[in-house]
PDB file of C-alpha atoms in Angstrom:
ATOM      1  CA  UNK A   1      16.894 -63.540  73.594  1.00 66.00           C
ATOM      2  CA  UNK A   2      18.680 -60.698  75.298  1.00 70.00           C
ATOM      3  CA  UNK A   3      16.311 -58.844  77.988  1.00 82.00           C
ATOM      4  CA  UNK A   4      16.315 -55.004  77.533  1.00 93.00           C
ATOM      5  CA  UNK A   5      16.486 -53.058  80.707  1.00 94.00           C
ATOM      6  CA  UNK A   6      15.473 -49.955  82.082  1.00 96.00           C
ATOM      7  CA  UNK A   7      17.688 -47.020  81.985  1.00 97.00           C
ATOM      8  CA  UNK A   8      18.281 -43.636  82.460  1.00 98.00           C
ATOM      9  CA  UNK A   9      20.588 -41.528  80.244  1.00 98.00           C
ATOM     10  CA  UNK A  10      21.260 -37.979  80.270  1.00 97.00           C
ATOM     11  CA  UNK A  11      17.134 -36.402  80.551  1.00 96.00           C
ATOM     12  CA  UNK A  12      15.675 -39.400  78.833  1.00 98.00           C
ATOM     13  CA  UNK A  13      14.948 -43.060  79.574  1.00 98.00           C
ATOM     14  CA  UNK A  14      15.229 -46.069  77.361  1.00 98.00           C
ATOM     15  CA  UNK A  15      15.553 -49.395  76.935  1.00 98.00           C
ATOM     16  CA  UNK A  16      19.566 -50.468  77.007  1.00 97.00           C
ATOM     17  CA  UNK A  17      20.399 -53.842  75.374  1.00 97.00           C
ATOM     18  CA  UNK A  18      24.052 -54.837  76.391  1.00 95.00           C
ATOM     19  CA  UNK A  19      24.912 -58.417  74.061  1.00 94.00           C
ATOM     20  CA  UNK A  20      27.933 -58.268  75.861  1.00 89.00           C
ATOM     21  CA  UNK A  21      26.309 -58.479  79.619  1.00 86.00           C
ATOM     22  CA  UNK A  22      25.222 -62.104  78.277  1.00 67.00           C
ATOM     23  CA  UNK A  23      21.804 -61.384  80.656  1.00 49.00           C
ATOM     24  CA  UNK A  24      18.730 -63.200  81.550  1.00 44.00           C
ATOM     25  CA  UNK A  25      15.803 -61.933  83.249  1.00 45.00           C
ATOM     26  CA  UNK A  26      17.651 -63.734  86.522  1.00 40.00           C
ATOM     27  CA  UNK A  27      20.846 -61.874  86.762  1.00 40.00           C
ATOM     28  CA  UNK A  28      20.146 -58.581  85.040  1.00 39.00           C
ATOM     29  CA  UNK A  29      22.075 -56.056  86.337  1.00 37.00           C
ATOM     30  CA  UNK A  30      20.634 -52.509  87.274  1.00 37.00           C
ATOM     31  CA  UNK A  31      23.541 -50.416  85.904  1.00 43.00           C
ATOM     32  CA  UNK A  32      25.118 -51.206  82.193  1.00 42.00           C
ATOM     33  CA  UNK A  33      28.632 -49.647  83.173  1.00 43.00           C
ATOM     34  CA  UNK A  34      28.901 -52.346  85.901  1.00 44.00           C
ATOM     35  CA  UNK A  35      28.951 -55.708  83.337  1.00 43.00           C
ATOM     36  CA  UNK A  36      31.684 -57.537  83.718  1.00 48.00           C
ATOM     37  CA  UNK A  37      33.411 -59.677  80.363  1.00 58.00           C
ATOM     38  CA  UNK A  38      34.062 -57.942  76.999  1.00 78.00           C
ATOM     39  CA  UNK A  39      32.826 -54.203  76.874  1.00 89.00           C
ATOM     40  CA  UNK A  40      30.891 -53.127  73.737  1.00 96.00           C
ATOM     41  CA  UNK A  41      32.933 -50.486  71.379  1.00 96.00           C
ATOM     42  CA  UNK A  42      29.866 -48.528  69.508  1.00 97.00           C
ATOM     43  CA  UNK A  43      26.572 -47.456  70.571  1.00 98.00           C
ATOM     44  CA  UNK A  44      23.395 -47.849  68.281  1.00 99.00           C
ATOM     45  CA  UNK A  45      20.112 -45.417  69.470  1.00 99.00           C
ATOM     46  CA  UNK A  46      16.905 -45.964  67.569  1.00 99.00           C
ATOM     47  CA  UNK A  47      13.816 -43.529  68.327  1.00 99.00           C
ATOM     48  CA  UNK A  48      10.217 -45.299  67.925  1.00 98.00           C
ATOM     49  CA  UNK A  49       7.695 -43.246  66.457  1.00 97.00           C
ATOM     50  CA  UNK A  50       4.201 -40.906  67.494  1.00 96.00           C
ATOM     51  CA  UNK A  51       1.588 -42.711  69.359  1.00 95.00           C
ATOM     52  CA  UNK A  52       3.590 -45.894  70.032  1.00 97.00           C
ATOM     53  CA  UNK A  53       5.090 -47.424  73.037  1.00 97.00           C
ATOM     54  CA  UNK A  54       8.498 -46.791  74.208  1.00 96.00           C
ATOM     55  CA  UNK A  55       9.255 -50.106  73.888  1.00 97.00           C
ATOM     56  CA  UNK A  56       8.274 -50.090  69.954  1.00 97.00           C
ATOM     57  CA  UNK A  57      11.670 -50.373  68.180  1.00 98.00           C
ATOM     58  CA  UNK A  58      12.894 -52.938  70.594  1.00 98.00           C
ATOM     59  CA  UNK A  59      11.949 -55.529  68.554  1.00 97.00           C
ATOM     60  CA  UNK A  60      13.658 -54.118  65.889  1.00 98.00           C
ATOM     61  CA  UNK A  61      17.480 -54.262  67.730  1.00 98.00           C
ATOM     62  CA  UNK A  62      16.454 -58.004  69.323  1.00 97.00           C
ATOM     63  CA  UNK A  63      16.108 -58.946  65.416  1.00 97.00           C
ATOM     64  CA  UNK A  64      19.869 -56.820  64.873  1.00 98.00           C
ATOM     65  CA  UNK A  65      21.066 -58.583  68.192  1.00 97.00           C
ATOM     66  CA  UNK A  66      19.956 -62.235  66.324  1.00 96.00           C
ATOM     67  CA  UNK A  67      21.221 -61.309  62.980  1.00 97.00           C
ATOM     68  CA  UNK A  68      24.798 -59.522  64.295  1.00 97.00           C
ATOM     69  CA  UNK A  69      25.834 -62.502  66.207  1.00 94.00           C
ATOM     70  CA  UNK A  70      28.932 -62.647  67.828  1.00 94.00           C
ATOM     71  CA  UNK A  71      29.551 -59.318  66.818  1.00 94.00           C
ATOM     72  CA  UNK A  72      25.783 -58.101  68.648  1.00 96.00           C
ATOM     73  CA  UNK A  73      28.648 -58.208  71.511  1.00 95.00           C
ATOM     74  CA  UNK A  74      30.801 -55.300  70.034  1.00 96.00           C
ATOM     75  CA  UNK A  75      27.583 -53.205  69.954  1.00 97.00           C
ATOM     76  CA  UNK A  76      25.372 -51.322  72.862  1.00 98.00           C
ATOM     77  CA  UNK A  77      21.847 -50.530  71.836  1.00 98.00           C
ATOM     78  CA  UNK A  78      19.613 -48.326  73.201  1.00 99.00           C
ATOM     79  CA  UNK A  79      15.732 -47.426  72.261  1.00 99.00           C
ATOM     80  CA  UNK A  80      14.931 -43.583  74.382  1.00 99.00           C
ATOM     81  CA  UNK A  81      11.440 -43.106  74.593  1.00 98.00           C
ATOM     82  CA  UNK A  82       9.550 -40.167  74.129  1.00 98.00           C
ATOM     83  CA  UNK A  83       9.197 -38.051  76.944  1.00 97.00           C
ATOM     84  CA  UNK A  84       5.308 -37.198  76.330  1.00 97.00           C
ATOM     85  CA  UNK A  85       2.440 -39.020  76.873  1.00 96.00           C
ATOM     86  CA  UNK A  86      -0.835 -39.334  74.436  1.00 95.00           C
ATOM     87  CA  UNK A  87      -2.957 -41.172  77.607  1.00 94.00           C
ATOM     88  CA  UNK A  88      -4.961 -37.893  77.715  1.00 93.00           C
ATOM     89  CA  UNK A  89      -6.163 -38.960  73.612  1.00 89.00           C
ATOM     90  CA  UNK A  90      -6.834 -41.616  74.035  1.00 92.00           C
ATOM     91  CA  UNK A  91      -3.613 -43.555  73.738  1.00 93.00           C
ATOM     92  CA  UNK A  92      -2.554 -45.171  77.481  1.00 94.00           C
ATOM     93  CA  UNK A  93       1.077 -46.590  76.124  1.00 96.00           C
ATOM     94  CA  UNK A  94       1.230 -43.698  73.394  1.00 95.00           C
ATOM     95  CA  UNK A  95       4.294 -42.107  73.277  1.00 97.00           C
ATOM     96  CA  UNK A  96       5.580 -38.646  70.857  1.00 97.00           C
ATOM     97  CA  UNK A  97       8.575 -36.738  70.729  1.00 97.00           C
ATOM     98  CA  UNK A  98       6.449 -33.357  70.385  1.00 95.00           C
ATOM     99  CA  UNK A  99       3.083 -32.378  69.541  1.00 92.00           C
ATOM    100  CA  UNK A 100       0.869 -32.935  66.217  1.00 84.00           C
ATOM    101  CA  UNK A 101      -1.819 -32.077  64.762  1.00 68.00           C
ATOM    102  CA  UNK A 102      -3.267 -35.034  63.743  1.00 58.00           C
ATOM    103  CA  UNK A 103      -6.351 -32.757  61.896  1.00 57.00           C
ATOM    104  CA  UNK A 104      -3.878 -30.841  60.243  1.00 63.00           C
ATOM    105  CA  UNK A 105      -1.456 -33.781  59.471  1.00 64.00           C
ATOM    106  CA  UNK A 106      -4.534 -35.450  57.913  1.00 61.00           C
ATOM    107  CA  UNK A 107      -5.833 -32.804  55.918  1.00 65.00           C
ATOM    108  CA  UNK A 108      -2.139 -32.018  54.698  1.00 59.00           C
ATOM    109  CA  UNK A 109      -1.928 -35.997  53.323  1.00 59.00           C
ATOM    110  CA  UNK A 110      -5.809 -36.189  51.384  1.00 61.00           C
ATOM    111  CA  UNK A 111      -4.698 -33.048  49.921  1.00 54.00           C
ATOM    112  CA  UNK A 112      -1.265 -34.446  48.884  1.00 63.00           C
ATOM    113  CA  UNK A 113      -0.358 -30.781  50.503  1.00 67.00           C
ATOM    114  CA  UNK A 114       2.751 -30.949  52.174  1.00 71.00           C
ATOM    115  CA  UNK A 115       4.964 -28.066  51.908  1.00 75.00           C
ATOM    116  CA  UNK A 116       4.714 -26.338  54.668  1.00 75.00           C
ATOM    117  CA  UNK A 117       4.856 -28.490  57.283  1.00 80.00           C
ATOM    118  CA  UNK A 118       8.036 -29.589  54.986  1.00 85.00           C
ATOM    119  CA  UNK A 119       9.515 -26.423  55.991  1.00 87.00           C
ATOM    120  CA  UNK A 120       9.122 -25.174  59.089  1.00 87.00           C
ATOM    121  CA  UNK A 121       9.954 -26.759  62.334  1.00 90.00           C
ATOM    122  CA  UNK A 122       7.382 -28.176  64.658  1.00 91.00           C
ATOM    123  CA  UNK A 123       6.696 -27.224  67.937  1.00 92.00           C
ATOM    124  CA  UNK A 124       8.656 -28.884  70.388  1.00 95.00           C
ATOM    125  CA  UNK A 125      11.152 -30.495  67.650  1.00 96.00           C
ATOM    126  CA  UNK A 126      14.546 -28.177  69.965  1.00 97.00           C
ATOM    127  CA  UNK A 127      13.049 -29.452  72.656  1.00 97.00           C
ATOM    128  CA  UNK A 128      13.848 -33.906  71.766  1.00 98.00           C
ATOM    129  CA  UNK A 129      16.685 -32.612  69.774  1.00 98.00           C
ATOM    130  CA  UNK A 130      18.749 -31.534  72.885  1.00 98.00           C
ATOM    131  CA  UNK A 131      16.739 -34.067  75.654  1.00 98.00           C
ATOM    132  CA  UNK A 132      18.498 -36.812  72.712  1.00 98.00           C
ATOM    133  CA  UNK A 133      21.418 -35.079  72.364  1.00 98.00           C
ATOM    134  CA  UNK A 134      21.517 -35.487  76.170  1.00 98.00           C
ATOM    135  CA  UNK A 135      21.241 -39.492  76.139  1.00 98.00           C
ATOM    136  CA  UNK A 136      23.738 -39.432  73.443  1.00 98.00           C
ATOM    137  CA  UNK A 137      26.675 -37.687  75.232  1.00 97.00           C
ATOM    138  CA  UNK A 138      25.455 -39.301  79.029  1.00 98.00           C
ATOM    139  CA  UNK A 139      26.026 -42.877  76.527  1.00 98.00           C
ATOM    140  CA  UNK A 140      29.466 -41.987  74.709  1.00 97.00           C
ATOM    141  CA  UNK A 141      30.654 -40.744  78.292  1.00 97.00           C
ATOM    142  CA  UNK A 142      29.913 -43.658  80.110  1.00 96.00           C
ATOM    143  CA  UNK A 143      31.182 -46.184  77.299  1.00 96.00           C
ATOM    144  CA  UNK A 144      34.181 -43.949  76.751  1.00 95.00           C
ATOM    145  CA  UNK A 145      35.022 -44.276  80.657  1.00 95.00           C
ATOM    146  CA  UNK A 146      34.836 -48.190  80.107  1.00 93.00           C
ATOM    147  CA  UNK A 147      36.828 -48.025  77.643  1.00 94.00           C
ATOM    148  CA  UNK A 148      39.451 -45.734  78.334  1.00 94.00           C
ATOM    149  CA  UNK A 149      38.990 -43.638  74.850  1.00 92.00           C
ATOM    150  CA  UNK A 150      37.392 -40.057  74.283  1.00 94.00           C
ATOM    151  CA  UNK A 151      34.082 -40.477  74.081  1.00 92.00           C
ATOM    152  CA  UNK A 152      34.370 -38.444  70.224  1.00 90.00           C
ATOM    153  CA  UNK A 153      36.194 -41.745  69.197  1.00 93.00           C
ATOM    154  CA  UNK A 154      33.183 -44.020  70.690  1.00 96.00           C
ATOM    155  CA  UNK A 155      31.748 -45.168  66.660  1.00 97.00           C
ATOM    156  CA  UNK A 156      27.832 -44.294  66.802  1.00 98.00           C
ATOM    157  CA  UNK A 157      24.767 -45.090  65.193  1.00 98.00           C
ATOM    158  CA  UNK A 158      21.020 -43.198  65.123  1.00 99.00           C
ATOM    159  CA  UNK A 159      17.773 -43.704  63.518  1.00 98.00           C
ATOM    160  CA  UNK A 160      14.239 -43.756  64.001  1.00 98.00           C
ATOM    161  CA  UNK A 161      10.831 -44.711  62.311  1.00 98.00           C
ATOM    162  CA  UNK A 162       8.117 -42.315  61.480  1.00 96.00           C
ATOM    163  CA  UNK A 163       8.565 -39.203  64.133  1.00 96.00           C
ATOM    164  CA  UNK A 164      11.562 -40.881  65.292  1.00 98.00           C
ATOM    165  CA  UNK A 165      13.337 -40.486  61.769  1.00 98.00           C
ATOM    166  CA  UNK A 166      12.939 -37.365  61.507  1.00 96.00           C
ATOM    167  CA  UNK A 167      13.971 -36.478  65.089  1.00 98.00           C
ATOM    168  CA  UNK A 168      17.423 -38.346  64.533  1.00 98.00           C
ATOM    169  CA  UNK A 169      17.550 -36.271  61.601  1.00 98.00           C
ATOM    170  CA  UNK A 170      17.471 -33.663  62.907  1.00 98.00           C
ATOM    171  CA  UNK A 171      20.524 -34.395  65.666  1.00 98.00           C
ATOM    172  CA  UNK A 172      22.170 -35.402  63.392  1.00 98.00           C
ATOM    173  CA  UNK A 173      22.302 -32.591  61.204  1.00 98.00           C
ATOM    174  CA  UNK A 174      21.606 -29.753  64.097  1.00 97.00           C
ATOM    175  CA  UNK A 175      22.045 -31.235  67.767  1.00 96.00           C
ATOM    176  CA  UNK A 176      24.834 -30.479  69.851  1.00 94.00           C
ATOM    177  CA  UNK A 177      26.871 -34.545  69.158  1.00 95.00           C
ATOM    178  CA  UNK A 178      29.382 -35.431  66.545  1.00 93.00           C
ATOM    179  CA  UNK A 179      28.298 -36.787  63.454  1.00 96.00           C
ATOM    180  CA  UNK A 180      26.730 -39.930  63.346  1.00 98.00           C
ATOM    181  CA  UNK A 181      29.496 -42.972  61.502  1.00 98.00           C
ATOM    182  CA  UNK A 182      25.995 -44.002  60.703  1.00 98.00           C
ATOM    183  CA  UNK A 183      22.303 -42.681  60.186  1.00 99.00           C
ATOM    184  CA  UNK A 184      18.819 -44.694  58.990  1.00 99.00           C
ATOM    185  CA  UNK A 185      15.760 -43.366  58.082  1.00 99.00           C
ATOM    186  CA  UNK A 186      12.632 -45.703  58.549  1.00 99.00           C
ATOM    187  CA  UNK A 187       9.483 -44.146  57.299  1.00 97.00           C
ATOM    188  CA  UNK A 188      10.879 -40.717  57.228  1.00 96.00           C
ATOM    189  CA  UNK A 189      10.605 -37.283  55.832  1.00 94.00           C
ATOM    190  CA  UNK A 190      12.100 -33.794  55.737  1.00 94.00           C
ATOM    191  CA  UNK A 191      11.004 -31.062  58.404  1.00 94.00           C
ATOM    192  CA  UNK A 192      12.670 -27.117  58.834  1.00 94.00           C
ATOM    193  CA  UNK A 193      14.071 -27.916  55.155  1.00 94.00           C
ATOM    194  CA  UNK A 194      16.108 -24.914  54.998  1.00 96.00           C
ATOM    195  CA  UNK A 195      17.893 -25.257  58.535  1.00 97.00           C
ATOM    196  CA  UNK A 196      18.226 -29.391  56.994  1.00 97.00           C
ATOM    197  CA  UNK A 197      19.370 -28.038  53.947  1.00 96.00           C
ATOM    198  CA  UNK A 198      22.016 -24.928  55.294  1.00 97.00           C
ATOM    199  CA  UNK A 199      23.154 -28.529  57.688  1.00 97.00           C
ATOM    200  CA  UNK A 200      23.797 -31.351  55.178  1.00 97.00           C
ATOM    201  CA  UNK A 201      27.451 -31.552  54.867  1.00 96.00           C
ATOM    202  CA  UNK A 202      27.772 -32.787  58.106  1.00 97.00           C
ATOM    203  CA  UNK A 203      26.793 -35.907  57.051  1.00 98.00           C
ATOM    204  CA  UNK A 204      29.977 -35.555  54.665  1.00 96.00           C
ATOM    205  CA  UNK A 205      31.010 -38.940  57.038  1.00 96.00           C
ATOM    206  CA  UNK A 206      27.956 -40.606  57.537  1.00 98.00           C
ATOM    207  CA  UNK A 207      26.683 -43.791  55.510  1.00 98.00           C
ATOM    208  CA  UNK A 208      22.272 -42.812  55.620  1.00 99.00           C
ATOM    209  CA  UNK A 209      20.372 -45.827  54.908  1.00 99.00           C
ATOM    210  CA  UNK A 210      16.356 -44.778  53.941  1.00 99.00           C
ATOM    211  CA  UNK A 211      13.344 -46.806  53.491  1.00 99.00           C
ATOM    212  CA  UNK A 212       9.369 -45.933  52.693  1.00 98.00           C
ATOM    213  CA  UNK A 213       6.915 -48.147  51.454  1.00 98.00           C
ATOM    214  CA  UNK A 214       5.295 -47.279  48.525  1.00 98.00           C
ATOM    215  CA  UNK A 215       0.993 -47.237  49.639  1.00 97.00           C
ATOM    216  CA  UNK A 216       1.989 -45.628  53.270  1.00 94.00           C
ATOM    217  CA  UNK A 217      -1.157 -43.739  53.987  1.00 90.00           C
ATOM    218  CA  UNK A 218       0.313 -41.880  56.897  1.00 88.00           C
ATOM    219  CA  UNK A 219       3.868 -39.668  55.405  1.00 90.00           C
ATOM    220  CA  UNK A 220       2.607 -40.946  51.629  1.00 90.00           C
ATOM    221  CA  UNK A 221       5.824 -41.635  49.648  1.00 94.00           C
ATOM    222  CA  UNK A 222       6.444 -38.149  47.771  1.00 91.00           C
ATOM    223  CA  UNK A 223       7.676 -37.061  51.497  1.00 91.00           C
ATOM    224  CA  UNK A 224      10.121 -39.837  51.650  1.00 95.00           C
ATOM    225  CA  UNK A 225      11.196 -38.562  47.762  1.00 96.00           C
ATOM    226  CA  UNK A 226      11.877 -35.444  49.551  1.00 94.00           C
ATOM    227  CA  UNK A 227      14.322 -35.914  51.771  1.00 96.00           C
ATOM    228  CA  UNK A 228      16.001 -38.651  49.706  1.00 98.00           C
ATOM    229  CA  UNK A 229      16.462 -35.828  47.233  1.00 97.00           C
ATOM    230  CA  UNK A 230      18.049 -33.339  49.468  1.00 97.00           C
ATOM    231  CA  UNK A 231      20.115 -35.819  50.629  1.00 98.00           C
ATOM    232  CA  UNK A 232      21.108 -36.708  47.306  1.00 97.00           C
ATOM    233  CA  UNK A 233      21.684 -33.063  46.191  1.00 96.00           C
ATOM    234  CA  UNK A 234      24.325 -32.555  48.747  1.00 96.00           C
ATOM    235  CA  UNK A 235      26.336 -35.869  47.501  1.00 97.00           C
ATOM    236  CA  UNK A 236      25.462 -37.612  50.827  1.00 97.00           C
ATOM    237  CA  UNK A 237      26.295 -41.860  51.192  1.00 98.00           C
ATOM    238  CA  UNK A 238      22.900 -43.013  50.537  1.00 98.00           C
ATOM    239  CA  UNK A 239      21.120 -46.903  50.234  1.00 98.00           C
ATOM    240  CA  UNK A 240      17.442 -45.237  49.073  1.00 99.00           C
ATOM    241  CA  UNK A 241      15.370 -48.219  49.332  1.00 98.00           C
ATOM    242  CA  UNK A 242      11.697 -48.416  47.965  1.00 98.00           C
ATOM    243  CA  UNK A 243       9.355 -50.924  49.075  1.00 98.00           C
ATOM    244  CA  UNK A 244       5.367 -52.046  48.112  1.00 98.00           C
ATOM    245  CA  UNK A 245       4.414 -51.529  51.410  1.00 97.00           C
ATOM    246  CA  UNK A 246       2.602 -49.032  53.949  1.00 97.00           C
ATOM    247  CA  UNK A 247       3.663 -46.748  57.679  1.00 96.00           C
ATOM    248  CA  UNK A 248       6.271 -50.163  58.329  1.00 97.00           C
ATOM    249  CA  UNK A 249       9.802 -51.570  58.213  1.00 98.00           C
ATOM    250  CA  UNK A 250      10.198 -54.211  56.169  1.00 98.00           C
ATOM    251  CA  UNK A 251      12.416 -56.671  56.235  1.00 98.00           C
ATOM    252  CA  UNK A 252      15.473 -56.079  53.583  1.00 98.00           C
ATOM    253  CA  UNK A 253      15.394 -52.907  56.078  1.00 99.00           C
ATOM    254  CA  UNK A 254      16.410 -54.837  59.211  1.00 98.00           C
ATOM    255  CA  UNK A 255      18.923 -56.669  57.405  1.00 98.00           C
ATOM    256  CA  UNK A 256      20.577 -54.299  55.203  1.00 98.00           C
ATOM    257  CA  UNK A 257      20.825 -52.307  58.278  1.00 99.00           C
ATOM    258  CA  UNK A 258      22.258 -54.949  59.683  1.00 98.00           C
ATOM    259  CA  UNK A 259      24.851 -56.025  57.807  1.00 98.00           C
ATOM    260  CA  UNK A 260      25.620 -52.110  57.688  1.00 98.00           C
ATOM    261  CA  UNK A 261      25.895 -52.464  61.574  1.00 98.00           C
ATOM    262  CA  UNK A 262      28.805 -55.237  61.617  1.00 96.00           C
ATOM    263  CA  UNK A 263      31.076 -52.346  60.253  1.00 96.00           C
ATOM    264  CA  UNK A 264      30.056 -49.868  62.946  1.00 96.00           C
ATOM    265  CA  UNK A 265      32.846 -51.122  65.636  1.00 91.00           C
ATOM    266  CA  UNK A 266      35.694 -49.942  63.155  1.00 88.00           C
ATOM    267  CA  UNK A 267      33.703 -46.899  61.933  1.00 84.00           C
ATOM    268  CA  UNK A 268      36.537 -44.876  63.401  1.00 79.00           C
ATOM    269  CA  UNK A 269      39.391 -46.443  62.869  1.00 76.00           C
ATOM    270  CA  UNK A 270      39.939 -45.246  59.058  1.00 57.00           C
ATOM    271  CA  UNK A 271      38.902 -41.255  60.793  1.00 51.00           C
TER     272      UNK A 271
END
């Protein structure tokens, strides 16, 4: 199993897994730019959800590494740590990308009224998008130097769970980064819909995978359908997967996105 390193890229701390380094606890290096041997050729960024610890998505990345075999050495996996601590709310290890009004959220869930939440821009989203964009820029610049190629030519996949899914969708559509080659939406939904709808053309060359549990008690399945329909209306290359389950990531989603990642290193070859 690959052991993650905690590093800082741009304005965010993150957990880094670089299978090309073949790291173990005894020989972990402090800077991924100094590793020897093979160099990964693509970047995968995976963001956790609201209230989770910063390491929450490391397990998914490690599952991908196991499923990908030798292909994993071509990928650099990054799991950013959300900047906001939720310790004062009774979650000592919990992190958030932006604050949530939980009372309002639960009221919307119970009443099945999400229209306003879908259309408004959450306070703090713009800052979170800029922070994630800075991490992606720093990673692309670092890997570009190792490979001797422009940062914009580094294949990129981004994705996340719940609030992390919303952030990565917003970053793909409105971030100061090149459009990603692949985009993963695990149990996400739509926010700031007018702005997203106006920017969906950015995903013209992006493969999108979206998954959602049909009995999700946090973000109801109808909220996933809202996102699905937005992407379909824009004729985005989308695979939508529903499964009987709660607010989680199912095994099919992990396996399917791993198969997509097998193709990521060559994503720019056809551009």
